[in-house]
Amino acid sequence: MKSKQNPYRHLILVCTGDSCADKKAKKLRDEIRELLEERGLDDEVRCSRTDCLGKCGDGPNVVVSPGDRWFKGVKPKDAKELLDAVLHGTEKHRTMDSNTLGAAYLESIVYRFEGAKELGDKALAQTSDDDLTWRPDEESNSIAVIVQHLHGNMLSRWTDFLTTDGEKPTRNRDGEFVEPESATRSAILAKWEQGWACMLSTLRALKPDDLLKDVTIRGQKLTVLDAIQRQLAHVPYHVGQIVYLARMRKGAEWQTLSIARGQSGQYVPQKRD
């Protein structure tokens, strides 16, 4: 297989994923193509569709090469303005600069963590008081212990996040894996809410310029972005354990938190605000 230089002066890719399609992305593509034909540029500039590019809340999204310029929120009525920006550099439209990308990342992270909490909330709502301290075997953790661990981890990591080490000297990690003395439902749920509140309030206060700052966890230096990614791997992992334990206890009475078996064809995704 041989590569060759792009035969087009510009390649314009219009995202036509479900979210962008709902915002008339296909009409936008058609408007751009008509303008190219009117200007006799359809042999020099190619406008095509592409599958979902992500960043759905910003759509319709358009990527232009060379230069990998990213335009967001482009409506069909913006087709002429976009084309002028591509051809003549009159970039009045919003491009995905580093600050915009950072803001979009932080918005997405909060949204994903809120989704993880919602799954946990719905699982906990289906449990009885006895379910919270039940363990399938002696080596496994109960829901109460997992919540206790998340609580300790979240408070340690996210309190004074930018200015102190993420492993606080007051934390007793080993103690988090001992069955709590006060295992009442109210006490367990209070820890659940306190941990999440600490993490989410800190995330919502972060700015794009914070993402490449350095923080430390157990003395290890890493960027804010990397510290967030670590938590995105860690927290939903434990939420999944909570969901699975709750499902084991409920058995046939379990109310599914995702697409029910055999219902994939009828599933309609919820639109993100």
mmCIF file of C-alpha atoms in Angstrom:
data_model
loop_
_atom_site.group_PDB
_atom_site.id
_atom_site.type_symbol
_atom_site.label_atom_id
_atom_site.label_comp_id
_atom_site.label_asym_id
_atom_site.label_seq_id
_atom_site.Cartn_x
_atom_site.Cartn_y
_atom_site.Cartn_z
ATOM 1 C CA MET A 1 0.000 0.000 0.000
ATOM 2 C CA LYS A 2 1.396 3.386 -1.041
ATOM 3 C CA SER A 3 0.499 6.711 0.485
ATOM 4 C CA LYS A 4 0.128 9.858 -1.547
ATOM 5 C CA GLN A 5 -0.404 13.517 -0.888
ATOM 6 C CA ASN A 6 -3.959 14.691 -0.215
ATOM 7 C CA PRO A 7 -5.345 15.525 -3.690
ATOM 8 C CA TYR A 8 -7.583 18.261 -2.269
ATOM 9 C CA ARG A 9 -6.659 21.759 -1.203
ATOM 10 C CA HIS A 10 -8.900 21.291 1.823
ATOM 11 C CA LEU A 11 -10.854 18.382 3.253
ATOM 12 C CA ILE A 12 -13.932 19.345 5.291
ATOM 13 C CA LEU A 13 -15.386 16.600 7.476
ATOM 14 C CA VAL A 14 -18.852 17.184 8.944
ATOM 15 C CA CYS A 15 -19.786 14.997 11.892
ATOM 16 C CA THR A 16 -23.129 13.272 11.221
ATOM 17 C CA GLY A 17 -23.315 11.217 14.414
ATOM 18 C CA ASP A 18 -26.731 10.993 16.061
ATOM 19 C CA SER A 19 -26.388 14.148 18.161
ATOM 20 C CA CYS A 20 -25.003 16.285 15.330
ATOM 21 C CA ALA A 21 -27.525 14.815 12.884
ATOM 22 C CA ASP A 22 -30.317 15.950 15.200
ATOM 23 C CA LYS A 23 -28.882 19.460 14.863
ATOM 24 C CA LYS A 24 -29.091 19.383 11.050
ATOM 25 C CA ALA A 25 -25.490 18.387 10.333
ATOM 26 C CA LYS A 26 -26.480 16.705 7.063
ATOM 27 C CA LYS A 27 -28.138 19.913 5.891
ATOM 28 C CA LEU A 28 -24.945 21.758 6.809
ATOM 29 C CA ARG A 29 -22.901 19.345 4.681
ATOM 30 C CA ASP A 30 -25.297 19.849 1.747
ATOM 31 C CA GLU A 31 -25.097 23.655 2.109
ATOM 32 C CA ILE A 32 -21.288 23.540 2.012
ATOM 33 C CA ARG A 33 -21.335 21.295 -1.058
ATOM 34 C CA GLU A 34 -23.713 23.661 -2.871
ATOM 35 C CA LEU A 35 -21.462 26.630 -2.103
ATOM 36 C CA LEU A 36 -18.424 24.745 -3.379
ATOM 37 C CA GLU A 37 -20.227 23.909 -6.599
ATOM 38 C CA GLU A 38 -21.408 27.502 -7.043
ATOM 39 C CA ARG A 39 -17.827 28.749 -6.631
ATOM 40 C CA GLY A 40 -16.381 26.073 -8.899
ATOM 41 C CA LEU A 41 -14.292 24.668 -6.065
ATOM 42 C CA ASP A 42 -15.716 21.172 -5.798
ATOM 43 C CA ASP A 43 -12.585 19.736 -7.467
ATOM 44 C CA GLU A 44 -10.295 21.538 -4.987
ATOM 45 C CA VAL A 45 -12.225 21.251 -1.735
ATOM 46 C CA ARG A 46 -13.909 18.043 -0.620
ATOM 47 C CA CYS A 47 -16.760 18.067 1.913
ATOM 48 C CA SER A 48 -17.698 14.676 3.360
ATOM 49 C CA ARG A 49 -19.492 13.211 6.335
ATOM 50 C CA THR A 50 -17.784 11.419 9.186
ATOM 51 C CA ASP A 51 -19.048 9.302 12.059
ATOM 52 C CA CYS A 52 -19.308 10.633 15.596
ATOM 53 C CA LEU A 53 -16.304 12.722 16.643
ATOM 54 C CA GLY A 54 -17.356 12.956 20.295
ATOM 55 C CA LYS A 55 -17.879 16.331 21.994
ATOM 56 C CA CYS A 56 -21.548 15.864 21.156
ATOM 57 C CA GLY A 57 -22.680 18.734 23.351
ATOM 58 C CA ASP A 58 -20.715 21.140 21.122
ATOM 59 C CA GLY A 59 -22.086 19.937 17.786
ATOM 60 C CA PRO A 60 -22.486 20.071 14.945
ATOM 61 C CA ASN A 61 -18.706 19.669 14.743
ATOM 62 C CA VAL A 62 -16.550 20.167 11.656
ATOM 63 C CA VAL A 63 -12.880 19.241 11.200
ATOM 64 C CA VAL A 64 -10.805 20.781 8.406
ATOM 65 C CA SER A 65 -7.449 19.657 7.079
ATOM 66 C CA PRO A 66 -4.705 20.500 6.573
ATOM 67 C CA GLY A 67 -4.194 21.921 10.038
ATOM 68 C CA ASP A 68 -6.778 19.786 11.810
ATOM 69 C CA ARG A 69 -8.869 22.845 12.614
ATOM 70 C CA TRP A 70 -11.966 22.025 14.659
ATOM 71 C CA PHE A 71 -15.107 24.136 14.395
ATOM 72 C CA LYS A 72 -17.967 23.569 16.810
ATOM 73 C CA GLY A 73 -21.611 24.572 16.944
ATOM 74 C CA VAL A 74 -21.795 25.105 13.167
ATOM 75 C CA LYS A 75 -25.350 25.514 11.870
ATOM 76 C CA PRO A 76 -26.513 25.270 8.240
ATOM 77 C CA LYS A 77 -26.837 29.071 8.114
ATOM 78 C CA ASP A 78 -23.119 29.270 9.035
ATOM 79 C CA ALA A 79 -21.990 27.383 5.923
ATOM 80 C CA LYS A 80 -20.767 30.497 4.041
ATOM 81 C CA GLU A 81 -18.958 31.861 7.105
ATOM 82 C CA LEU A 82 -17.306 28.491 7.666
ATOM 83 C CA LEU A 83 -16.202 28.186 4.065
ATOM 84 C CA ASP A 84 -14.752 31.717 4.117
ATOM 85 C CA ALA A 85 -12.856 30.787 7.281
ATOM 86 C CA VAL A 86 -11.463 27.670 5.599
ATOM 87 C CA LEU A 87 -10.493 29.390 2.359
ATOM 88 C CA HIS A 88 -9.435 32.840 3.549
ATOM 89 C CA GLY A 89 -8.657 32.477 7.252
ATOM 90 C CA THR A 90 -11.573 34.652 8.369
ATOM 91 C CA GLU A 91 -12.102 32.554 11.481
ATOM 92 C CA LYS A 92 -15.079 34.184 13.116
ATOM 93 C CA HIS A 93 -16.438 30.791 14.027
ATOM 94 C CA ARG A 94 -15.439 29.052 17.243
ATOM 95 C CA THR A 95 -12.427 26.807 16.895
ATOM 96 C CA MET A 96 -11.324 24.155 19.358
ATOM 97 C CA ASP A 97 -8.327 25.932 20.887
ATOM 98 C CA SER A 98 -6.585 24.538 23.960
ATOM 99 C CA ASN A 99 -8.714 26.577 26.361
ATOM 100 C CA THR A 100 -11.942 25.448 24.710
ATOM 101 C CA LEU A 101 -10.738 21.852 24.657
ATOM 102 C CA GLY A 102 -9.865 22.038 28.367
ATOM 103 C CA ALA A 103 -13.299 23.405 29.217
ATOM 104 C CA ALA A 104 -14.949 20.676 27.140
ATOM 105 C CA TYR A 105 -12.845 18.035 28.895
ATOM 106 C CA LEU A 106 -13.785 19.272 32.365
ATOM 107 C CA GLU A 107 -17.456 19.420 31.403
ATOM 108 C CA SER A 108 -17.264 15.868 30.076
ATOM 109 C CA ILE A 109 -15.461 14.581 33.180
ATOM 110 C CA VAL A 110 -18.068 16.017 35.539
ATOM 111 C CA TYR A 111 -20.820 14.547 33.371
ATOM 112 C CA ARG A 112 -19.211 11.067 33.430
ATOM 113 C CA PHE A 113 -18.656 11.129 37.187
ATOM 114 C CA GLU A 114 -22.237 12.277 37.735
ATOM 115 C CA GLY A 115 -23.327 9.334 35.594
ATOM 116 C CA ALA A 116 -21.294 6.937 37.732
ATOM 117 C CA LYS A 117 -22.840 8.345 40.901
ATOM 118 C CA GLU A 118 -26.315 8.003 39.421
ATOM 119 C CA LEU A 119 -25.681 4.293 38.769
ATOM 120 C CA GLY A 120 -24.547 3.871 42.368
ATOM 121 C CA ASP A 121 -27.538 5.806 43.674
ATOM 122 C CA LYS A 122 -29.951 3.592 41.767
ATOM 123 C CA ALA A 123 -28.233 0.415 42.931
ATOM 124 C CA LEU A 124 -28.197 1.525 46.581
ATOM 125 C CA ALA A 125 -31.885 2.430 46.337
ATOM 126 C CA GLN A 126 -32.681 -1.206 45.560
ATOM 127 C CA THR A 127 -30.833 -2.615 48.576
ATOM 128 C CA SER A 128 -32.206 -3.506 51.995
ATOM 129 C CA ASP A 129 -30.335 -2.583 55.161
ATOM 130 C CA ASP A 130 -29.013 -6.151 55.435
ATOM 131 C CA ASP A 131 -27.800 -6.055 51.833
ATOM 132 C CA LEU A 132 -25.370 -3.247 52.661
ATOM 133 C CA THR A 133 -23.250 -5.427 54.958
ATOM 134 C CA TRP A 134 -23.662 -8.732 53.086
ATOM 135 C CA ARG A 135 -20.553 -10.384 51.617
ATOM 136 C CA PRO A 136 -20.570 -13.312 49.169
ATOM 137 C CA ASP A 137 -17.544 -14.789 50.994
ATOM 138 C CA GLU A 138 -15.010 -13.910 53.684
ATOM 139 C CA GLU A 139 -12.505 -12.424 51.245
ATOM 140 C CA SER A 140 -14.980 -10.078 49.579
ATOM 141 C CA ASN A 141 -15.963 -6.566 50.562
ATOM 142 C CA SER A 142 -19.495 -5.542 51.427
ATOM 143 C CA ILE A 143 -21.211 -2.528 49.897
ATOM 144 C CA ALA A 144 -20.681 -0.730 53.216
ATOM 145 C CA VAL A 145 -16.918 -1.302 53.031
ATOM 146 C CA ILE A 146 -16.714 -0.192 49.401
ATOM 147 C CA VAL A 147 -18.593 3.003 50.224
ATOM 148 C CA GLN A 148 -16.292 3.525 53.214
ATOM 149 C CA HIS A 149 -13.244 3.121 50.958
ATOM 150 C CA LEU A 150 -14.587 5.510 48.314
ATOM 151 C CA HIS A 151 -15.367 8.031 51.037
ATOM 152 C CA GLY A 152 -11.829 7.904 52.414
ATOM 153 C CA ASN A 153 -10.260 8.009 48.977
ATOM 154 C CA MET A 154 -12.365 10.908 47.721
ATOM 155 C CA LEU A 155 -11.827 13.074 50.800
ATOM 156 C CA SER A 156 -8.086 12.427 50.713
ATOM 157 C CA ARG A 157 -7.659 13.017 46.976
ATOM 158 C CA TRP A 158 -9.936 16.006 46.479
ATOM 159 C CA THR A 159 -9.578 18.080 49.658
ATOM 160 C CA ASP A 160 -7.170 20.952 48.864
ATOM 161 C CA PHE A 161 -6.531 19.120 45.608
ATOM 162 C CA LEU A 162 -4.207 21.647 43.975
ATOM 163 C CA THR A 163 -2.130 22.500 47.030
ATOM 164 C CA THR A 164 -1.617 19.346 49.138
ATOM 165 C CA ASP A 165 -0.629 15.729 48.529
ATOM 166 C CA GLY A 166 -3.554 13.512 47.601
ATOM 167 C CA GLU A 167 -2.687 10.986 50.306
ATOM 168 C CA LYS A 168 -3.503 12.906 53.493
ATOM 169 C CA PRO A 169 -1.684 11.968 56.724
ATOM 170 C CA THR A 170 -5.057 11.700 58.461
ATOM 171 C CA ARG A 171 -6.255 8.942 56.132
ATOM 172 C CA ASN A 172 -6.353 5.342 57.364
ATOM 173 C CA ARG A 173 -6.665 3.384 54.126
ATOM 174 C CA ASP A 174 -6.368 -0.052 55.772
ATOM 175 C CA GLY A 175 -9.164 0.876 58.156
ATOM 176 C CA GLU A 176 -11.440 1.573 55.217
ATOM 177 C CA PHE A 177 -11.548 -2.162 54.490
ATOM 178 C CA VAL A 178 -12.765 -3.120 57.969
ATOM 179 C CA GLU A 179 -16.511 -3.512 58.405
ATOM 180 C CA PRO A 180 -17.752 -0.224 59.911
ATOM 181 C CA GLU A 181 -18.958 -0.221 63.500
ATOM 182 C CA SER A 182 -21.850 2.041 62.585
ATOM 183 C CA ALA A 183 -23.281 0.254 59.567
ATOM 184 C CA THR A 184 -26.692 1.905 59.637
ATOM 185 C CA ARG A 185 -28.136 2.844 56.300
ATOM 186 C CA SER A 186 -28.125 6.544 57.154
ATOM 187 C CA ALA A 187 -24.430 6.446 58.171
ATOM 188 C CA ILE A 188 -23.400 4.602 54.997
ATOM 189 C CA LEU A 189 -25.354 6.909 52.706
ATOM 190 C CA ALA A 190 -23.980 9.972 54.505
ATOM 191 C CA LYS A 191 -20.426 8.831 53.680
ATOM 192 C CA TRP A 192 -21.471 8.134 50.098
ATOM 193 C CA GLU A 193 -22.851 11.644 49.646
ATOM 194 C CA GLN A 194 -19.988 13.379 51.462
ATOM 195 C CA GLY A 195 -17.339 11.715 49.317
ATOM 196 C CA TRP A 196 -19.067 12.544 46.054
ATOM 197 C CA ALA A 197 -19.773 16.121 47.134
ATOM 198 C CA CYS A 198 -16.081 16.674 47.884
ATOM 199 C CA MET A 199 -14.956 15.310 44.532
ATOM 200 C CA LEU A 200 -17.591 16.938 42.331
ATOM 201 C CA SER A 201 -17.330 20.374 43.947
ATOM 202 C CA THR A 202 -13.566 20.336 43.381
ATOM 203 C CA LEU A 203 -13.929 19.226 39.761
ATOM 204 C CA ARG A 204 -16.516 21.921 39.042
ATOM 205 C CA ALA A 205 -14.158 24.573 40.394
ATOM 206 C CA LEU A 206 -11.238 23.584 38.144
ATOM 207 C CA LYS A 207 -10.301 25.780 35.175
ATOM 208 C CA PRO A 208 -8.768 24.723 31.839
ATOM 209 C CA ASP A 209 -5.482 26.339 32.878
ATOM 210 C CA ASP A 210 -5.326 23.971 35.866
ATOM 211 C CA LEU A 211 -5.148 20.808 33.778
ATOM 212 C CA LEU A 212 -1.392 20.855 33.157
ATOM 213 C CA LYS A 213 -0.462 21.952 36.662
ATOM 214 C CA ASP A 214 1.391 19.442 38.829
ATOM 215 C CA VAL A 215 -0.120 17.751 41.880
ATOM 216 C CA THR A 216 1.253 14.911 43.990
ATOM 217 C CA ILE A 217 -0.206 11.644 45.239
ATOM 218 C CA ARG A 218 1.981 9.794 47.756
ATOM 219 C CA GLY A 219 4.817 12.040 46.644
ATOM 220 C CA GLN A 220 4.447 11.085 42.979
ATOM 221 C CA LYS A 221 4.166 14.099 40.704
ATOM 222 C CA LEU A 222 1.526 14.014 37.976
ATOM 223 C CA THR A 223 -0.571 16.514 36.078
ATOM 224 C CA VAL A 224 -4.063 17.459 37.186
ATOM 225 C CA LEU A 225 -5.358 15.828 33.997
ATOM 226 C CA ASP A 226 -3.623 12.548 34.837
ATOM 227 C CA ALA A 227 -4.868 12.666 38.435
ATOM 228 C CA ILE A 228 -8.419 13.035 37.136
ATOM 229 C CA GLN A 229 -7.937 10.122 34.737
ATOM 230 C CA ARG A 230 -6.723 7.951 37.630
ATOM 231 C CA GLN A 231 -9.916 8.686 39.513
ATOM 232 C CA LEU A 232 -12.025 8.055 36.420
ATOM 233 C CA ALA A 233 -10.551 4.546 36.350
ATOM 234 C CA HIS A 234 -10.759 3.984 40.109
ATOM 235 C CA VAL A 235 -14.156 5.317 41.150
ATOM 236 C CA PRO A 236 -16.396 3.692 38.478
ATOM 237 C CA TYR A 237 -14.535 0.407 39.114
ATOM 238 C CA HIS A 238 -15.844 0.402 42.685
ATOM 239 C CA VAL A 239 -19.279 1.668 41.644
ATOM 240 C CA GLY A 240 -19.476 -1.377 39.375
ATOM 241 C CA GLN A 241 -18.758 -3.593 42.389
ATOM 242 C CA ILE A 242 -21.607 -1.955 44.304
ATOM 243 C CA VAL A 243 -23.974 -2.489 41.396
ATOM 244 C CA TYR A 244 -22.961 -6.147 41.064
ATOM 245 C CA LEU A 245 -23.351 -6.885 44.786
ATOM 246 C CA ALA A 246 -26.751 -5.221 44.832
ATOM 247 C CA ARG A 247 -27.833 -7.223 41.791
ATOM 248 C CA MET A 248 -26.685 -10.478 43.389
ATOM 249 C CA ARG A 249 -28.851 -9.769 46.432
ATOM 250 C CA LYS A 250 -31.955 -8.764 44.512
ATOM 251 C CA GLY A 251 -31.891 -11.679 42.076
ATOM 252 C CA ALA A 252 -34.987 -11.791 39.888
ATOM 253 C CA GLU A 253 -36.348 -8.637 41.526
ATOM 254 C CA TRP A 254 -33.452 -6.526 40.247
ATOM 255 C CA GLN A 255 -34.449 -3.499 38.181
ATOM 256 C CA THR A 256 -31.852 -3.135 35.432
ATOM 257 C CA LEU A 257 -29.828 0.081 35.291
ATOM 258 C CA SER A 258 -28.904 -0.229 31.627
ATOM 259 C CA ILE A 259 -30.511 -1.661 28.489
ATOM 260 C CA ALA A 260 -32.576 -4.709 29.429
ATOM 261 C CA ARG A 261 -31.856 -8.017 27.731
ATOM 262 C CA GLY A 262 -33.546 -8.270 24.380
ATOM 263 C CA GLN A 263 -34.387 -4.554 24.352
ATOM 264 C CA SER A 264 -31.418 -3.122 22.452
ATOM 265 C CA GLY A 265 -33.488 -2.485 19.344
ATOM 266 C CA GLN A 266 -36.051 -0.425 21.273
ATOM 267 C CA TYR A 267 -33.493 1.619 23.216
ATOM 268 C CA VAL A 268 -33.546 5.375 22.575
ATOM 269 C CA PRO A 269 -30.521 7.235 23.990
ATOM 270 C CA GLN A 270 -31.258 10.174 26.231
ATOM 271 C CA LYS A 271 -30.083 13.478 24.862
ATOM 272 C CA ARG A 272 -27.407 15.189 26.882
ATOM 273 C CA ASP A 273 -28.317 18.690 28.037
#
